[in-house]
PDB file of C-alpha atoms in Angstrom:
ATOM      1  CA  UNK A 226      13.288 -15.026  11.971  1.00  0.00           C
ATOM      2  CA  UNK A 227      14.667 -11.968   9.756  1.00  0.00           C
ATOM      3  CA  UNK A 228      15.031  -8.630  11.411  1.00  0.00           C
ATOM      4  CA  UNK A 229      15.267  -5.560   9.407  1.00  0.00           C
ATOM      5  CA  UNK A 230      16.516  -2.095  10.994  1.00  0.00           C
ATOM      6  CA  UNK A 231      16.712   1.205   9.513  1.00  0.00           C
ATOM      7  CA  UNK A 232      18.777   4.037  10.134  1.00  0.00           C
ATOM      8  CA  UNK A 233      18.050   6.668  10.777  1.00  0.00           C
ATOM      9  CA  UNK A 234      14.415   6.310  10.885  1.00  0.00           C
ATOM     10  CA  UNK A 235      14.137  10.108  10.350  1.00  0.00           C
ATOM     11  CA  UNK A 236      15.823  12.851   8.514  1.00  0.00           C
ATOM     12  CA  UNK A 237      15.349  16.161   7.536  1.00  0.00           C
ATOM     13  CA  UNK A 238      18.004  18.193   5.098  1.00  0.00           C
ATOM     14  CA  UNK A 239      18.046  21.459   3.052  1.00  0.00           C
ATOM     15  CA  UNK A 240      17.261  20.704  -1.071  1.00  0.00           C
ATOM     16  CA  UNK A 241      20.561  19.856  -2.743  1.00  0.00           C
ATOM     17  CA  UNK A 242      22.222  17.411  -0.616  1.00  0.00           C
ATOM     18  CA  UNK A 243      23.476  13.742  -0.736  1.00  0.00           C
ATOM     19  CA  UNK A 244      22.187  11.277   1.189  1.00  0.00           C
ATOM     20  CA  UNK A 245      22.921   8.115   2.907  1.00  0.00           C
ATOM     21  CA  UNK A 246      19.639   5.911   4.121  1.00  0.00           C
ATOM     22  CA  UNK A 247      20.954   2.296   5.526  1.00  0.00           C
ATOM     23  CA  UNK A 248      18.660  -0.640   6.272  1.00  0.00           C
ATOM     24  CA  UNK A 249      20.825  -3.770   8.394  1.00  0.00           C
ATOM     25  CA  UNK A 250      18.856  -7.533   8.379  1.00  0.00           C
ATOM     26  CA  UNK A 251      19.596 -10.354  10.989  1.00  0.00           C
ATOM     27  CA  UNK A 252      19.221 -12.991   8.774  1.00  0.00           C
ATOM     28  CA  UNK A 253      22.215 -12.540   5.251  1.00  0.00           C
ATOM     29  CA  UNK A 254      20.737 -15.782   2.992  1.00  0.00           C
ATOM     30  CA  UNK A 255      18.398 -13.672   1.173  1.00  0.00           C
ATOM     31  CA  UNK A 256      17.948 -13.509  -2.787  1.00  0.00           C
ATOM     32  CA  UNK A 257      17.604 -10.234  -3.440  1.00  0.00           C
ATOM     33  CA  UNK A 258      16.518  -6.879  -1.549  1.00  0.00           C
ATOM     34  CA  UNK A 259      14.227  -3.763  -1.774  1.00  0.00           C
ATOM     35  CA  UNK A 260      13.410  -0.628  -2.100  1.00  0.00           C
ATOM     36  CA  UNK A 261      10.631   1.288  -1.868  1.00  0.00           C
ATOM     37  CA  UNK A 262       9.393   4.813  -0.959  1.00  0.00           C
ATOM     38  CA  UNK A 263       5.933   5.737   0.409  1.00  0.00           C
ATOM     39  CA  UNK A 264       3.894   8.844   0.012  1.00  0.00           C
ATOM     40  CA  UNK A 265       1.778   9.677   3.450  1.00  0.00           C
ATOM     41  CA  UNK A 266      -1.954   7.213   2.703  1.00  0.00           C
ATOM     42  CA  UNK A 267      -0.487   5.537  -0.586  1.00  0.00           C
ATOM     43  CA  UNK A 268       0.778   2.703  -1.571  1.00  0.00           C
ATOM     44  CA  UNK A 269       4.130   1.567  -1.795  1.00  0.00           C
ATOM     45  CA  UNK A 270       6.476   2.049  -4.963  1.00  0.00           C
ATOM     46  CA  UNK A 271       9.424  -0.043  -6.083  1.00  0.00           C
ATOM     47  CA  UNK A 272      12.520   1.722  -6.085  1.00  0.00           C
ATOM     48  CA  UNK A 273      15.246  -0.698  -7.171  1.00  0.00           C
ATOM     49  CA  UNK A 274      15.442  -4.578  -6.353  1.00  0.00           C
ATOM     50  CA  UNK A 275      19.008  -5.902  -5.780  1.00  0.00           C
ATOM     51  CA  UNK A 276      19.705  -9.713  -6.617  1.00  0.00           C
ATOM     52  CA  UNK A 277      22.107 -11.482  -4.084  1.00  0.00           C
ATOM     53  CA  UNK A 278      24.663 -11.562  -6.772  1.00  0.00           C
ATOM     54  CA  UNK A 279      24.962  -7.991  -7.496  1.00  0.00           C
ATOM     55  CA  UNK A 280      26.307  -5.320  -5.545  1.00  0.00           C
ATOM     56  CA  UNK A 281      25.505  -2.378  -6.845  1.00  0.00           C
ATOM     57  CA  UNK A 282      21.783  -0.866  -9.322  1.00  0.00           C
ATOM     58  CA  UNK A 283      21.525   2.593 -10.161  1.00  0.00           C
ATOM     59  CA  UNK A 284      18.242   4.525 -11.598  1.00  0.00           C
ATOM     60  CA  UNK A 285      18.288   8.117 -12.419  1.00  0.00           C
ATOM     61  CA  UNK A 286      19.770   9.971  -8.499  1.00  0.00           C
ATOM     62  CA  UNK A 287      19.005   7.006  -6.925  1.00  0.00           C
ATOM     63  CA  UNK A 288      21.949   4.224  -6.044  1.00  0.00           C
ATOM     64  CA  UNK A 289      21.424   1.192  -3.421  1.00  0.00           C
ATOM     65  CA  UNK A 290      24.160  -1.371  -2.698  1.00  0.00           C
ATOM     66  CA  UNK A 291      23.839  -4.402  -1.231  1.00  0.00           C
ATOM     67  CA  UNK A 292      26.657  -6.052   0.685  1.00  0.00           C
ATOM     68  CA  UNK A 293      25.450  -9.930   1.471  1.00  0.00           C
ATOM     69  CA  UNK A 294      27.414 -11.446   3.818  1.00  0.00           C
ATOM     70  CA  UNK A 295      28.037  -7.874   6.811  1.00  0.00           C
ATOM     71  CA  UNK A 296      23.635  -7.864   6.244  1.00  0.00           C
ATOM     72  CA  UNK A 297      23.793  -4.367   4.999  1.00  0.00           C
ATOM     73  CA  UNK A 298      21.964  -2.429   2.324  1.00  0.00           C
ATOM     74  CA  UNK A 299      22.266   1.430   1.188  1.00  0.00           C
ATOM     75  CA  UNK A 300      20.416   3.902  -1.005  1.00  0.00           C
ATOM     76  CA  UNK A 301      22.363   6.785  -1.801  1.00  0.00           C
ATOM     77  CA  UNK A 302      19.830   9.621  -3.075  1.00  0.00           C
ATOM     78  CA  UNK A 303      21.907  12.697  -4.791  1.00  0.00           C
ATOM     79  CA  UNK A 304      20.894  15.829  -5.298  1.00  0.00           C
ATOM     80  CA  UNK A 305      18.257  15.477  -3.034  1.00  0.00           C
ATOM     81  CA  UNK A 306      14.985  17.079  -4.577  1.00  0.00           C
ATOM     82  CA  UNK A 307      11.238  18.315  -1.972  1.00  0.00           C
ATOM     83  CA  UNK A 308       9.402  15.631  -4.345  1.00  0.00           C
ATOM     84  CA  UNK A 309      11.841  13.327  -2.615  1.00  0.00           C
ATOM     85  CA  UNK A 310      10.240  13.550   0.382  1.00  0.00           C
ATOM     86  CA  UNK A 311       8.347  10.440   1.989  1.00  0.00           C
ATOM     87  CA  UNK A 312       9.220   7.306   3.960  1.00  0.00           C
ATOM     88  CA  UNK A 313      11.630   4.944   2.737  1.00  0.00           C
ATOM     89  CA  UNK A 314      11.549   1.219   2.741  1.00  0.00           C
ATOM     90  CA  UNK A 315      14.085  -2.156   2.244  1.00  0.00           C
ATOM     91  CA  UNK A 316      13.019  -5.590   2.110  1.00  0.00           C
ATOM     92  CA  UNK A 317      15.025  -8.115   1.517  1.00  0.00           C
ATOM     93  CA  UNK A 318      13.140 -11.169   0.072  1.00  0.00           C
ATOM     94  CA  UNK A 319      14.080 -15.239   0.729  1.00  0.00           C
ATOM     95  CA  UNK A 320      12.263 -18.326   0.701  1.00  0.00           C
ATOM     96  CA  UNK A 321      11.992 -21.668  -0.278  1.00  0.00           C
ATOM     97  CA  UNK A 322      10.559 -21.090  -3.992  1.00  0.00           C
ATOM     98  CA  UNK A 323       7.476 -18.122  -2.898  1.00  0.00           C
ATOM     99  CA  UNK A 324      10.264 -15.281  -1.651  1.00  0.00           C
ATOM    100  CA  UNK A 325       8.199 -13.580   1.523  1.00  0.00           C
ATOM    101  CA  UNK A 326       9.522  -9.761   2.038  1.00  0.00           C
ATOM    102  CA  UNK A 327      10.249  -8.346   5.477  1.00  0.00           C
ATOM    103  CA  UNK A 328      10.120  -4.810   5.763  1.00  0.00           C
ATOM    104  CA  UNK A 329      12.336  -2.533   7.645  1.00  0.00           C
ATOM    105  CA  UNK A 330      11.153  -0.394  10.165  1.00  0.00           C
ATOM    106  CA  UNK A 331      12.114   2.940   7.782  1.00  0.00           C
ATOM    107  CA  UNK A 332      13.873   6.296   7.246  1.00  0.00           C
ATOM    108  CA  UNK A 333      10.964   9.133   7.021  1.00  0.00           C
ATOM    109  CA  UNK A 334      13.132  11.600   5.013  1.00  0.00           C
ATOM    110  CA  UNK A 335      11.669  15.687   4.333  1.00  0.00           C
ATOM    111  CA  UNK A 336      13.687  17.507   1.829  1.00  0.00           C
ATOM    112  CA  UNK A 337      13.480  21.460   2.693  1.00  0.00           C
ATOM    113  CA  UNK A 338      13.279  23.666  -0.353  1.00  0.00           C
TER     114      UNK A 338
ATOM    115  CA  UNK B 130      -2.131   5.948 -11.342  1.00  0.00           C
ATOM    116  CA  UNK B 131      -0.575   2.633 -10.045  1.00  0.00           C
ATOM    117  CA  UNK B 132      -1.271  -0.382 -11.840  1.00  0.00           C
ATOM    118  CA  UNK B 133      -2.338  -2.620  -9.139  1.00  0.00           C
ATOM    119  CA  UNK B 134      -6.306  -1.113  -8.560  1.00  0.00           C
ATOM    120  CA  UNK B 135      -7.389  -1.595  -4.721  1.00  0.00           C
ATOM    121  CA  UNK B 136     -11.506  -0.862  -4.201  1.00  0.00           C
ATOM    122  CA  UNK B 137     -12.617   0.539  -2.061  1.00  0.00           C
ATOM    123  CA  UNK B 138     -10.313   3.288  -0.793  1.00  0.00           C
ATOM    124  CA  UNK B 139     -12.403   3.896   2.782  1.00  0.00           C
ATOM    125  CA  UNK B 140     -14.031   1.250   4.381  1.00  0.00           C
ATOM    126  CA  UNK B 141     -15.643   1.622   7.698  1.00  0.00           C
ATOM    127  CA  UNK B 142     -18.036  -1.441   9.130  1.00  0.00           C
ATOM    128  CA  UNK B 143     -19.072  -2.640  11.925  1.00  0.00           C
ATOM    129  CA  UNK B 144     -17.592  -5.834  13.928  1.00  0.00           C
ATOM    130  CA  UNK B 145     -20.386  -7.715  13.111  1.00  0.00           C
ATOM    131  CA  UNK B 146     -20.584  -6.625   9.546  1.00  0.00           C
ATOM    132  CA  UNK B 147     -19.724  -9.092   6.506  1.00  0.00           C
ATOM    133  CA  UNK B 148     -17.122  -7.039   3.629  1.00  0.00           C
ATOM    134  CA  UNK B 149     -14.876  -7.899   0.883  1.00  0.00           C
ATOM    135  CA  UNK B 150     -11.724  -5.547  -0.191  1.00  0.00           C
ATOM    136  CA  UNK B 151     -10.806  -6.211  -4.022  1.00  0.00           C
ATOM    137  CA  UNK B 152      -7.363  -5.829  -5.622  1.00  0.00           C
ATOM    138  CA  UNK B 153      -6.577  -6.122  -9.630  1.00  0.00           C
ATOM    139  CA  UNK B 154      -3.957  -5.675 -11.910  1.00  0.00           C
ATOM    140  CA  UNK B 155      -3.800  -6.534 -15.541  1.00  0.00           C
ATOM    141  CA  UNK B 156       0.228  -6.980 -16.433  1.00  0.00           C
ATOM    142  CA  UNK B 157      -0.112 -10.746 -16.719  1.00  0.00           C
ATOM    143  CA  UNK B 158       1.414 -11.173 -12.733  1.00  0.00           C
ATOM    144  CA  UNK B 159       0.702 -14.526 -11.282  1.00  0.00           C
ATOM    145  CA  UNK B 160       1.736 -13.573  -7.456  1.00  0.00           C
ATOM    146  CA  UNK B 161      -0.729 -11.589  -5.402  1.00  0.00           C
ATOM    147  CA  UNK B 162      -0.032 -10.355  -1.616  1.00  0.00           C
ATOM    148  CA  UNK B 163      -2.015  -8.974   0.654  1.00  0.00           C
ATOM    149  CA  UNK B 164      -0.159  -7.178   3.262  1.00  0.00           C
ATOM    150  CA  UNK B 165      -1.566  -5.000   6.767  1.00  0.00           C
ATOM    151  CA  UNK B 166      -0.407  -1.929   8.165  1.00  0.00           C
ATOM    152  CA  UNK B 167      -0.426  -0.081  11.152  1.00  0.00           C
ATOM    153  CA  UNK B 168       0.184   3.396  11.088  1.00  0.00           C
ATOM    154  CA  UNK B 169       3.917   4.440  11.231  1.00  0.00           C
ATOM    155  CA  UNK B 170       4.417   0.611  10.922  1.00  0.00           C
ATOM    156  CA  UNK B 171       6.127  -1.531   8.157  1.00  0.00           C
ATOM    157  CA  UNK B 172       3.627  -3.420   5.910  1.00  0.00           C
ATOM    158  CA  UNK B 173       3.206  -7.277   7.024  1.00  0.00           C
ATOM    159  CA  UNK B 174       2.603  -9.631   5.151  1.00  0.00           C
ATOM    160  CA  UNK B 175      -0.779 -11.965   5.714  1.00  0.00           C
ATOM    161  CA  UNK B 176      -1.291 -13.925   2.681  1.00  0.00           C
ATOM    162  CA  UNK B 177       0.159 -14.883  -1.113  1.00  0.00           C
ATOM    163  CA  UNK B 178      -1.134 -16.669  -4.218  1.00  0.00           C
ATOM    164  CA  UNK B 179       1.039 -17.881  -6.791  1.00  0.00           C
ATOM    165  CA  UNK B 180      -1.409 -19.259  -9.897  1.00  0.00           C
ATOM    166  CA  UNK B 181      -4.403 -18.348  -8.153  1.00  0.00           C
ATOM    167  CA  UNK B 182      -3.337 -20.601  -5.382  1.00  0.00           C
ATOM    168  CA  UNK B 183      -2.541 -20.188  -1.698  1.00  0.00           C
ATOM    169  CA  UNK B 184       1.025 -19.951  -0.941  1.00  0.00           C
ATOM    170  CA  UNK B 185       1.428 -18.728   2.038  1.00  0.00           C
ATOM    171  CA  UNK B 186      -0.738 -17.785   5.077  1.00  0.00           C
ATOM    172  CA  UNK B 187       1.572 -16.249   7.925  1.00  0.00           C
ATOM    173  CA  UNK B 188      -0.841 -17.285  10.527  1.00  0.00           C
ATOM    174  CA  UNK B 189      -3.566 -14.794   9.862  1.00  0.00           C
ATOM    175  CA  UNK B 190      -6.873 -15.606  11.733  1.00  0.00           C
ATOM    176  CA  UNK B 191      -9.716 -16.794  10.375  1.00  0.00           C
ATOM    177  CA  UNK B 192     -11.734 -13.862  10.260  1.00  0.00           C
ATOM    178  CA  UNK B 193      -9.526 -12.718   7.184  1.00  0.00           C
ATOM    179  CA  UNK B 194     -10.519 -14.791   4.016  1.00  0.00           C
ATOM    180  CA  UNK B 195      -8.719 -14.682   1.305  1.00  0.00           C
ATOM    181  CA  UNK B 196     -10.106 -15.710  -2.628  1.00  0.00           C
ATOM    182  CA  UNK B 197      -7.877 -15.542  -6.094  1.00  0.00           C
ATOM    183  CA  UNK B 198     -11.125 -16.339  -8.291  1.00  0.00           C
ATOM    184  CA  UNK B 199      -8.519 -15.679 -11.140  1.00  0.00           C
ATOM    185  CA  UNK B 200      -5.115 -14.737 -12.255  1.00  0.00           C
ATOM    186  CA  UNK B 201      -6.215 -10.465 -12.170  1.00  0.00           C
ATOM    187  CA  UNK B 202      -8.244 -10.490  -8.951  1.00  0.00           C
ATOM    188  CA  UNK B 203      -8.086 -10.982  -5.695  1.00  0.00           C
ATOM    189  CA  UNK B 204     -10.265 -10.560  -2.736  1.00  0.00           C
ATOM    190  CA  UNK B 205      -9.975 -10.506   1.224  1.00  0.00           C
ATOM    191  CA  UNK B 206     -13.169 -11.387   3.298  1.00  0.00           C
ATOM    192  CA  UNK B 207     -13.480  -9.406   5.688  1.00  0.00           C
ATOM    193  CA  UNK B 208     -16.104 -11.269   8.772  1.00  0.00           C
ATOM    194  CA  UNK B 209     -16.489 -10.238  12.878  1.00  0.00           C
ATOM    195  CA  UNK B 210     -13.732  -8.459  12.655  1.00  0.00           C
ATOM    196  CA  UNK B 211     -11.862  -6.686  15.952  1.00  0.00           C
ATOM    197  CA  UNK B 212     -10.842  -2.865  16.332  1.00  0.00           C
ATOM    198  CA  UNK B 213      -7.094  -3.756  16.251  1.00  0.00           C
ATOM    199  CA  UNK B 214      -7.854  -5.365  12.710  1.00  0.00           C
ATOM    200  CA  UNK B 215      -8.369  -1.177  11.649  1.00  0.00           C
ATOM    201  CA  UNK B 216      -5.370  -0.311   9.373  1.00  0.00           C
ATOM    202  CA  UNK B 217      -4.514   0.109   5.386  1.00  0.00           C
ATOM    203  CA  UNK B 218      -4.754  -2.963   3.774  1.00  0.00           C
ATOM    204  CA  UNK B 219      -2.332  -3.483   0.731  1.00  0.00           C
ATOM    205  CA  UNK B 220      -2.255  -5.538  -2.409  1.00  0.00           C
ATOM    206  CA  UNK B 221       0.778  -6.151  -4.141  1.00  0.00           C
ATOM    207  CA  UNK B 222       1.319  -8.237  -7.148  1.00  0.00           C
ATOM    208  CA  UNK B 223       4.579  -9.473  -9.185  1.00  0.00           C
ATOM    209  CA  UNK B 224       5.602 -11.762 -12.191  1.00  0.00           C
ATOM    210  CA  UNK B 225       6.501 -14.478 -10.124  1.00  0.00           C
ATOM    211  CA  UNK B 226       6.511 -15.494  -6.175  1.00  0.00           C
ATOM    212  CA  UNK B 227      10.556 -16.546  -6.871  1.00  0.00           C
ATOM    213  CA  UNK B 228      11.108 -13.713  -9.734  1.00  0.00           C
ATOM    214  CA  UNK B 229      13.944 -10.968  -9.701  1.00  0.00           C
ATOM    215  CA  UNK B 230      11.069  -8.899 -10.414  1.00  0.00           C
ATOM    216  CA  UNK B 231       9.879  -5.971  -8.384  1.00  0.00           C
ATOM    217  CA  UNK B 232       5.950  -5.809  -7.197  1.00  0.00           C
ATOM    218  CA  UNK B 233       3.428  -3.757  -7.442  1.00  0.00           C
ATOM    219  CA  UNK B 234       1.698  -2.256  -4.886  1.00  0.00           C
ATOM    220  CA  UNK B 235      -2.057  -0.577  -4.986  1.00  0.00           C
ATOM    221  CA  UNK B 236      -2.950   2.647  -3.259  1.00  0.00           C
ATOM    222  CA  UNK B 237      -4.293  -0.053  -0.009  1.00  0.00           C
ATOM    223  CA  UNK B 238      -8.246   0.144   1.538  1.00  0.00           C
ATOM    224  CA  UNK B 239      -8.064   2.086   4.830  1.00  0.00           C
ATOM    225  CA  UNK B 240      -9.827   0.219   7.313  1.00  0.00           C
ATOM    226  CA  UNK B 241     -11.620   1.042  10.350  1.00  0.00           C
ATOM    227  CA  UNK B 242     -13.360  -0.950  12.772  1.00  0.00           C
ATOM    228  CA  UNK B 243     -16.081   0.581  14.782  1.00  0.00           C
TER     229      UNK B 243
END
């Protein structure tokens, strides 16, 4: 059974810092991995999707890496802003025919102005 | 504004009531999902529909009954729920169930069972 852990569970930083959020998963037989953000009381917004054949994916100030063999992914946020405050969730996807995404425990990020 | 619309945003119901949650998308996606999220926990998959057919049921109790009447619409019918079913119910869609395309989520329905 896939287990997904995210470290740290919570993080509070001053504006402008570069951040690294970690995601580890026990079953490395995945097809892709998504990173999401969730604002309080809202749904999830997909930030990046990395296919299993890729090692990195970038979007603006966000960069996600994937090391499938070691069961790890990291989300790098450059020059953090107060608007980045949210919960960040990783979700590796696998399945036969239908992908299932198992969500990590999340990292609650607060960026202070 | 999200491209996946869920109604209602909030729902309070008694344990003997019957109600339905609705989810709609017009992105041409053929896969639709229901997730349940308890407070401060990650979402847990409940059901997956692919081309309007049920593809995955994660051993969800029968008091939850999904329905996909067409490719744009997904319902979740609720009957005789328990207090522990109080949660945020999220709907999502993607291009296909086995595509390397991201999932799009609605803002959810916050359900409270009295």
